[in-house]
Structure formats: structure tokens, C-alpha cells
Short mmCIF file of C-alpha atoms and ligand atoms in Angstrom, two decimals:
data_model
loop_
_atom_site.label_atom_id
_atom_site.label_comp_id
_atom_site.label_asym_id
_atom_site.label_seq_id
_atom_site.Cartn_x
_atom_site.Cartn_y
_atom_site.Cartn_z
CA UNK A 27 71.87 108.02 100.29
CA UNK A 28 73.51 109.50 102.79
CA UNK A 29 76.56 110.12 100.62
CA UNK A 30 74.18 112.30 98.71
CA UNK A 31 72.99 113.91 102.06
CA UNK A 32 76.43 115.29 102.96
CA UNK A 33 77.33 115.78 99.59
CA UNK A 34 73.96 118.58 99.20
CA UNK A 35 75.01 119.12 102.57
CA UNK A 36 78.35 120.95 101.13
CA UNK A 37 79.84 119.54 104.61
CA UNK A 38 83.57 120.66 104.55
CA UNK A 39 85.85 118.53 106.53
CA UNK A 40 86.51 119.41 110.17
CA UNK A 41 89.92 121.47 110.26
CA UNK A 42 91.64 119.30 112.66
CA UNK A 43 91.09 116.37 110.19
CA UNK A 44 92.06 118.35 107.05
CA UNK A 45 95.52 119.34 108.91
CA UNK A 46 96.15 115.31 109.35
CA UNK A 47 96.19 114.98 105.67
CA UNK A 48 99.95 113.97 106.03
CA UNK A 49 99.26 111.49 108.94
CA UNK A 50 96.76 109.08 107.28
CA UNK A 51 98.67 105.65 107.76
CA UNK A 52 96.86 104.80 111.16
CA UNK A 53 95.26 101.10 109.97
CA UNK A 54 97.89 99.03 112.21
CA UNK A 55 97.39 101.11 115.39
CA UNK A 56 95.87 99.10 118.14
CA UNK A 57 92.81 101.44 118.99
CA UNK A 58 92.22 99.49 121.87
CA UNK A 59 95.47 99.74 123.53
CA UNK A 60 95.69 103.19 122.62
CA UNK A 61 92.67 104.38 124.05
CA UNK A 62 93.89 102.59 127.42
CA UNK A 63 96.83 104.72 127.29
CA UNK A 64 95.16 107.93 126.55
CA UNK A 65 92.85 107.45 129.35
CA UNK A 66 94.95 106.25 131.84
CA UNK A 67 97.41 110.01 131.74
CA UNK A 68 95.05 112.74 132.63
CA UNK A 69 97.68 115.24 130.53
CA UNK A 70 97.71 113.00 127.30
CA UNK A 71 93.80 112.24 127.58
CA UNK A 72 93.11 116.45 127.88
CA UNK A 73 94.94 117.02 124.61
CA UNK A 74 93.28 113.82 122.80
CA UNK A 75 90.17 115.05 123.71
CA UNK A 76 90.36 118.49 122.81
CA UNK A 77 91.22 117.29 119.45
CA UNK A 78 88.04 114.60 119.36
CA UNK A 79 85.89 117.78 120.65
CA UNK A 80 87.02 119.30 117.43
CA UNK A 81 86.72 116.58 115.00
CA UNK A 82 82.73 116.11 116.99
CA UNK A 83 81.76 119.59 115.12
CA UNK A 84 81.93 118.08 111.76
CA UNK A 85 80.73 114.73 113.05
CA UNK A 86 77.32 117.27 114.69
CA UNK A 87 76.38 117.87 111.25
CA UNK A 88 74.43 114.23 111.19
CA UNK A 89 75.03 113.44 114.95
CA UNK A 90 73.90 116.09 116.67
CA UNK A 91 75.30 118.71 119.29
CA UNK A 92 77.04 116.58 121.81
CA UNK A 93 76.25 113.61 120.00
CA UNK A 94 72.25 113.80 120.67
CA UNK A 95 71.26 113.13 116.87
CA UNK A 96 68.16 115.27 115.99
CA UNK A 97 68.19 112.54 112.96
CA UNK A 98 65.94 109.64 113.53
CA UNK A 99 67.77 107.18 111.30
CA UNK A 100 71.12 108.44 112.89
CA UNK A 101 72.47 107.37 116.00
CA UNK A 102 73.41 109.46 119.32
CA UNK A 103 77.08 108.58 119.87
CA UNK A 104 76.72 110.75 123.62
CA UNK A 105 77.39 108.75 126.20
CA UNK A 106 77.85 105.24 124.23
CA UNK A 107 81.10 102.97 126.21
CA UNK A 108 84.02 104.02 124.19
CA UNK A 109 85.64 100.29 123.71
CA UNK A 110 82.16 99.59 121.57
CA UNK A 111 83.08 102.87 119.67
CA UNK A 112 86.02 102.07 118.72
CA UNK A 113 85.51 98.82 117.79
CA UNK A 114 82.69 99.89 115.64
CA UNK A 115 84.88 102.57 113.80
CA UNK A 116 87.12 99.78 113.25
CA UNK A 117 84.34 97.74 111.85
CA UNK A 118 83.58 100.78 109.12
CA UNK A 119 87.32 100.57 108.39
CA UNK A 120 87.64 97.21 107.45
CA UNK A 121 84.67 96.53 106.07
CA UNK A 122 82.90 94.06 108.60
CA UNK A 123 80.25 97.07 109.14
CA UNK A 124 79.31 98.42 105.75
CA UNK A 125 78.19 102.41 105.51
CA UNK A 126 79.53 104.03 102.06
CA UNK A 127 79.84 107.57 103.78
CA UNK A 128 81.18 106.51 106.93
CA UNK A 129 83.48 103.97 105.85
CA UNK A 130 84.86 107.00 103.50
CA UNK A 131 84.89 109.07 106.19
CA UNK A 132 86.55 107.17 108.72
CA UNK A 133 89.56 106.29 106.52
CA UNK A 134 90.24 109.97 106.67
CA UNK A 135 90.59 110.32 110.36
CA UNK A 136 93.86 109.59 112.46
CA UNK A 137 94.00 106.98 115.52
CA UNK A 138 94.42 109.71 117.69
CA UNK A 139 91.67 111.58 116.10
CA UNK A 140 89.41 108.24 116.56
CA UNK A 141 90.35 107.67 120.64
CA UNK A 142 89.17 111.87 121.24
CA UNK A 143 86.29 111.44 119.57
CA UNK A 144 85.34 108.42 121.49
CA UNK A 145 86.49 109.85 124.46
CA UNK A 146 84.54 112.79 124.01
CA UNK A 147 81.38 111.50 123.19
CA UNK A 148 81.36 108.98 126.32
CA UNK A 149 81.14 111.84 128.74
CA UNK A 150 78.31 113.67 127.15
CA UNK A 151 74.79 113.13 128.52
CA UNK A 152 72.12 111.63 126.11
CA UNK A 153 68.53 113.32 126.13
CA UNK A 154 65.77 111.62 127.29
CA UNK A 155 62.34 111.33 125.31
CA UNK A 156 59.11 109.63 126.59
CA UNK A 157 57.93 107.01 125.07
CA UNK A 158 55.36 107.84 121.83
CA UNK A 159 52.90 104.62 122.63
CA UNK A 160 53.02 102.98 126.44
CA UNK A 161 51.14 100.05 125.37
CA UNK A 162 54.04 98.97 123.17
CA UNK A 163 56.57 100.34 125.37
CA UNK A 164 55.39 97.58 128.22
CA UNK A 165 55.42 95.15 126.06
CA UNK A 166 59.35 96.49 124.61
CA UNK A 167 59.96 96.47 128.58
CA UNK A 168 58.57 92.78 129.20
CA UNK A 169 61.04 91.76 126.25
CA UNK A 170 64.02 93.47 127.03
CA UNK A 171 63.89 92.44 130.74
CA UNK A 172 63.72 88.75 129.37
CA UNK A 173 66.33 88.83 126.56
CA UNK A 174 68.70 91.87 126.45
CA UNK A 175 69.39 92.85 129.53
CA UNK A 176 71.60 90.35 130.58
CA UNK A 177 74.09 91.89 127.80
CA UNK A 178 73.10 95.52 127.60
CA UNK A 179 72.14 95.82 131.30
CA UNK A 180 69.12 96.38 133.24
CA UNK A 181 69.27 99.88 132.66
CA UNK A 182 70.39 99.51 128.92
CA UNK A 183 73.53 101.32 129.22
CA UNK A 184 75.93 98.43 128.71
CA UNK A 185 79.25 98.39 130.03
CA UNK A 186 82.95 97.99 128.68
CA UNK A 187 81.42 94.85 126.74
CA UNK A 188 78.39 96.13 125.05
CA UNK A 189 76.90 99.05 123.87
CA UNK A 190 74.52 101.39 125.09
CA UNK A 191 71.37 101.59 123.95
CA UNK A 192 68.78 103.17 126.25
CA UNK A 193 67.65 106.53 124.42
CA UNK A 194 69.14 105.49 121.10
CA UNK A 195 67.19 107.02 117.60
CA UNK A 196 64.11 104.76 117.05
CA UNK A 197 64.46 104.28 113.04
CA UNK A 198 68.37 103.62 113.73
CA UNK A 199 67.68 101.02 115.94
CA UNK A 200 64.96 99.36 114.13
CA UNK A 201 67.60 99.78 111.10
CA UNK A 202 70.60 98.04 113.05
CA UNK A 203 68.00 95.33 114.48
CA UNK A 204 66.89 93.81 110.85
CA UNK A 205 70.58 94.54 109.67
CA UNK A 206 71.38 91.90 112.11
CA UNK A 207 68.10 89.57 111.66
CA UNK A 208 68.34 89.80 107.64
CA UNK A 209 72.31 89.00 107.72
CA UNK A 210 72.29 90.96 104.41
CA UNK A 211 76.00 91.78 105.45
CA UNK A 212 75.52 95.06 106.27
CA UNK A 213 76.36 94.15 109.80
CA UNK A 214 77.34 91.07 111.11
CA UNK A 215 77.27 89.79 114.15
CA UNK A 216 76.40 86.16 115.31
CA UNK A 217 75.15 87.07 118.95
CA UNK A 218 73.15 89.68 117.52
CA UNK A 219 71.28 87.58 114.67
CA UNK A 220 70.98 84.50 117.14
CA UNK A 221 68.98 87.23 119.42
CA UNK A 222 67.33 88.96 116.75
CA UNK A 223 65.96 86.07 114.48
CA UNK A 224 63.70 84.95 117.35
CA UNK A 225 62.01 88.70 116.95
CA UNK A 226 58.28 89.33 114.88
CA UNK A 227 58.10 92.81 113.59
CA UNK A 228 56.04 93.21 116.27
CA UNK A 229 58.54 92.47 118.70
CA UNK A 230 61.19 95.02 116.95
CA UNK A 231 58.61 97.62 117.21
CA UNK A 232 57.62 97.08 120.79
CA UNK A 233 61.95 97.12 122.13
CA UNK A 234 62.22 100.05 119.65
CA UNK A 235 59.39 101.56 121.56
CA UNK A 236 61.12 101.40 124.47
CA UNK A 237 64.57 100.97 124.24
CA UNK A 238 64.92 104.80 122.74
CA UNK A 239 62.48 105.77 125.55
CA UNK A 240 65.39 104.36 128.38
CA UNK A 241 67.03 106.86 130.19
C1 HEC B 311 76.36 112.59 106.66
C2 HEC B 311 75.95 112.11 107.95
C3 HEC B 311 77.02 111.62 108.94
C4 HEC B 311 78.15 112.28 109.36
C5 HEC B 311 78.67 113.66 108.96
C6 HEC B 311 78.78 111.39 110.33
N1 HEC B 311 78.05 110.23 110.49
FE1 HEC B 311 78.47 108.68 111.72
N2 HEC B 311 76.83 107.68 111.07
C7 HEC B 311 75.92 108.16 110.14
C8 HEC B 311 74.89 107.14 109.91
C9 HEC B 311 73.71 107.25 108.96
C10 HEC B 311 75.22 106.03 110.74
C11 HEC B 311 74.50 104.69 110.83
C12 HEC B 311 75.17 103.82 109.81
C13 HEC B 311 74.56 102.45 109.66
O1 HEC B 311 74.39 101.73 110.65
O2 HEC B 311 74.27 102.11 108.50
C14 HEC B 311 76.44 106.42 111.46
C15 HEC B 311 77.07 105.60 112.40
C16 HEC B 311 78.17 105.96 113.16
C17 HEC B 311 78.74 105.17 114.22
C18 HEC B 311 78.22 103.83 114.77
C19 HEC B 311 77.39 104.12 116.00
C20 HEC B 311 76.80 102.91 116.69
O3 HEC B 311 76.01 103.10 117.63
O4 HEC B 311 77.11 101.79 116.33
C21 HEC B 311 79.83 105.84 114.70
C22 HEC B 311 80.77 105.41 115.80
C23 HEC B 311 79.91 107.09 113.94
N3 HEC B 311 78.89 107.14 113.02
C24 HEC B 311 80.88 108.05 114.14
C25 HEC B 311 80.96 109.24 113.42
C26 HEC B 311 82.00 110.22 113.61
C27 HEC B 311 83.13 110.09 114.63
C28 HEC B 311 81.76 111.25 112.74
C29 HEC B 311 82.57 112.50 112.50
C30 HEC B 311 84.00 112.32 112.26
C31 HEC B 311 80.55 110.89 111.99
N4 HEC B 311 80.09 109.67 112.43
C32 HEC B 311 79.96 111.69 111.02
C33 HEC B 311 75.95 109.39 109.53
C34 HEC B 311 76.96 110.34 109.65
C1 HEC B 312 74.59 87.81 124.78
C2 HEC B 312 74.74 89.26 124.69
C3 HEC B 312 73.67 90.08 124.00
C4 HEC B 312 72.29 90.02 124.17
C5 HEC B 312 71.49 89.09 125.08
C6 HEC B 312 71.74 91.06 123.35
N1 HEC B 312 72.74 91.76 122.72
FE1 HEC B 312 72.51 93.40 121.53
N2 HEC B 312 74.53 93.46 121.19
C7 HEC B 312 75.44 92.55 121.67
C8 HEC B 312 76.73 92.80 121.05
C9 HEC B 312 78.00 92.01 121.30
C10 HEC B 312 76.56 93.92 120.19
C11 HEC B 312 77.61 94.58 119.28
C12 HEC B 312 77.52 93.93 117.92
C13 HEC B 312 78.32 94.63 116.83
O1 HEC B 312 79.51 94.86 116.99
O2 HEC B 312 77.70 94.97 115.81
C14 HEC B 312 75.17 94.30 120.30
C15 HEC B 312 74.60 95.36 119.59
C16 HEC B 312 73.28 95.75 119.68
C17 HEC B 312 72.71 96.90 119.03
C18 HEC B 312 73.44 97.92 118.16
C19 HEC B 312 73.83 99.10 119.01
C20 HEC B 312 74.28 100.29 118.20
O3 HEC B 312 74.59 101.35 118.80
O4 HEC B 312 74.32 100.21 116.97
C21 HEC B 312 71.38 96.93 119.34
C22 HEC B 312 70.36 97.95 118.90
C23 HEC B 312 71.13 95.79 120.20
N3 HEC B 312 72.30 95.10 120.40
C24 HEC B 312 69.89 95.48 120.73
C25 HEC B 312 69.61 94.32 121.46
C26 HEC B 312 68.28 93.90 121.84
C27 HEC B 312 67.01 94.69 121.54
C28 HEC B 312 68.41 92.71 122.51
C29 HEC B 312 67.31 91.84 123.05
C30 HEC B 312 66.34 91.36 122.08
C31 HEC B 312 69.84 92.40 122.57
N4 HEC B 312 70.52 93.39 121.90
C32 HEC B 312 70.38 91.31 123.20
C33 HEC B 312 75.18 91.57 122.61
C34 HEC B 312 73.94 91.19 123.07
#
């Protein structure tokens, strides 16, 4: 579906990616350590970034300006930790996470390519919208001060560890939450299914409520 989407789309790919053509062969590069490197030499991390701000206008097509997706069932990649980043690009790459268009996509794009965009996404701000129903919000509060907090944080911005996901889409998070709870293989993850087969429907609507609601 959303191969068809960019495909009616007519999305061209970003320049900067187009002009790695030759540099493909990226699959044994240690993303983590790299993106370590990059950050830690100011010069280095300018010039990585400037490229990931580049690759980001393609990426905006789906994602959004700055990474604030105006698509429901799309997430906002602003401000999410950049180790969870890239280890979910690295996910779509070897098939642990499974997305047909971003898979594809991500094959195309260089290590160094992967670490800007990261980078540049983690420094943008996310926007905040209320919540559509406070009822189910306090109850999505009352949960996620029991359960997920204690990973994602009080203030659902993760850290290094985990993601962020205060303010995240509310269709892409219901999406990601019955990925994990169904186990179809679509995403896999055994924390995340322990956490998320305990969870009614009702439950999933009431954190979805509030989660993307978090500022
Ligand atoms: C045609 C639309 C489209 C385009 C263009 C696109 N994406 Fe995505 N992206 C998606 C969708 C849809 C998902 C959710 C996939 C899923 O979970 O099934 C996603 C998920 C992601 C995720 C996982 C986010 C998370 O919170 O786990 C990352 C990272 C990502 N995309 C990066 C990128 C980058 C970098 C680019 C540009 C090089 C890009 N995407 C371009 C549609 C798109
Ligand atoms: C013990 C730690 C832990 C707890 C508690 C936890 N999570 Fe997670 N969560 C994770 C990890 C690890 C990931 C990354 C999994 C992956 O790579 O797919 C994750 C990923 C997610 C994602 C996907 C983020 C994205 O951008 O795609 C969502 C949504 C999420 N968790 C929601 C929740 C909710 C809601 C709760 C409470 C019911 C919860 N989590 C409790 C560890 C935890």
C-alpha cells in the first residue's frame, strides 16, 4: 500500500541519495559505532548532518517537515533518540522489521546517509496536539504511569535505550502496538509483546489516546 502511495506519488529520489549510487555496499558498517564517532567531532557531525538534512526532504514527503508527519498512520521521526533510529533502520534492512517500501528504500541509502538523518531528526522539536477525548486520555495516563514508563520514561521521551513516544501519530501507534501483540512478524520484539498481550482494545485505545497527546 504504501508502495503504491509513493509510487502515484511520482516521489523521485532525494539527490544526495541518487549521487551515492556508486557507494551502496554499507550492510557491514557498525551504525552504532559510527554514529558515536560522528557525534563525538563537532566538524565531522556538521557535514553528516547537512547531508541527513538533505536526504530528510525526500524522507518529508510521508514524514513530514522536520519530521512532524501530517500522516496519521506515519510516524514523526523529530526528536526520536537516534540509537533507537538506527537500530530500527537496521531492523528494515535485515528484515527483523518488515515494511515493503521502507525496507526498499533503506537499502538505497549509505551509512553515512543513515547516521545524518538520525542525527538530524533528533534535534527537531515534535508538535504537540491535545488530546481528542480526556476521558480516555486519563485512563491512557493511569496505564502508562503503571506499565510504560519505567522504559519509555515518565515523560515518554525515552532515553538512549528506548524510544520516544510522547506525541507520536495515533493510527501508527495503535498499528506498531497490535504488530507487537499479534506477533504476525511484522515486528518482533519479546519485551514489547510480553507488555502488549496483557492490553484489551480498550486499553490500546486509551495509551493511544494519550501517548500521542504527550508533549
Ligand atoms: C512513502 C512514504 C514514506 C517515505 C517516503 C518514507 N517513509 Fe519512513 N515510514 C513510512 C511508514 C508507513 C512507516 C511505518 C512502517 C511500519 O511500521 O509498518 C515508516 C517508518 C519509518 C521509521 C521507523 C520509525 C519508528 O518510530 O520506529 C523510520 C526510522 C523511517 N521510516 C525513516 C525514513 C527515512 C529516513 C526516510 C527517507 C529516506 C523515510 N522513512 C521515507 C513511510 C515512509
Ligand atoms: C521493559 C521496557 C519496556 C516497557 C515497560 C514498555 N516498552 Fe515499549 N518499547 C520497548 C522497547 C525495547 C521498544 C523497541 C522495540 C523494537 O525495536 O521494535 C519499544 C517500542 C515501543 C513502541 C514503538 C515505538 C515506535 O516509534 O515505533 C511503542 C509504541 C511502545 N513501545 C509503547 C509502549 C507502551 C504503550 C507501553 C506500556 C503498555 C510500553 N511500550 C512498555 C521497551 C518497553
Amino acid at each position: 500500500m504504501v508502495v503504491l502511495l509513493a509510487g502515484s506519488l511520482g516521489l523521485p529520489l532525494a539527490p544526495a541519495m541518487a549521487q551515492n549510487a556508486q557507494a551502496r555496499k554499507t550492510a557491514n558498517v557498525d551504525l552504532q559505532a559510527r554514529l558515536k564517532e560522528v557525534a563525538l567531532d563537532p566538524k565531522l557531525s556538521a557535514s553528516v548532518v547537512k547531508t541527513g538534512r538533505q536526504v530528510a526532504s525526500f524522507c518529508a514527503h510521508c514524514h513530514g517537515e522536520g519530521g512532524n508527519s501530517a500522516i496519521s498512520s506515519v510516524p514523526n521521526l523529530a526528536g526520536q533518540n537516534p540509537d533507537y533510529l538506527i537500530e530500527q533502520l537496521r531492523q528494515f534492512s535485515d528484515g527483523r522489521r518488515r515494511n515493503e517500501f521502507m525496507e526498499g528504500m533503506i537499502k538505497a541509502m549509505t551509512s553515512d546517509e543513515k547516521v545524518g538523518i538520525v542525527m538530524f531528526y533528533a534535534g527537531e522539536k515534535v508538535a504537540h496536539k491535545p488530546a481528542a477525548n480526556a476521558a480516555l486520555a486519563a485512563r491512557g495516563r493511569e496505564y502508562y504511569h503503571k506499565v510504560c514508563w519505567q522504559c519509555h520514561g515518565s515523560d515518554g521521551r525515552g532515553n538512549e535505550h528506548f524510544a520516544r513516544i510522547a506525541g507520536q501519530q495515533p493510527d501508527y501507534l495503535r498499528l506498531s502496538l497490535k504488530q507487537y501483540k499479534q506477533g504476525t512478524g511484522a515486528r518482533v520484539n519479546p519485551i514489547m509483546a510480553n507488555f502488549t498481550k496483557q492490553m484489551s482494545d480498550n486499553d490500546i485505545e486509551a495509551i493511544v489516546v494519550y501517548v500521542s497527546s504527550m508533549e
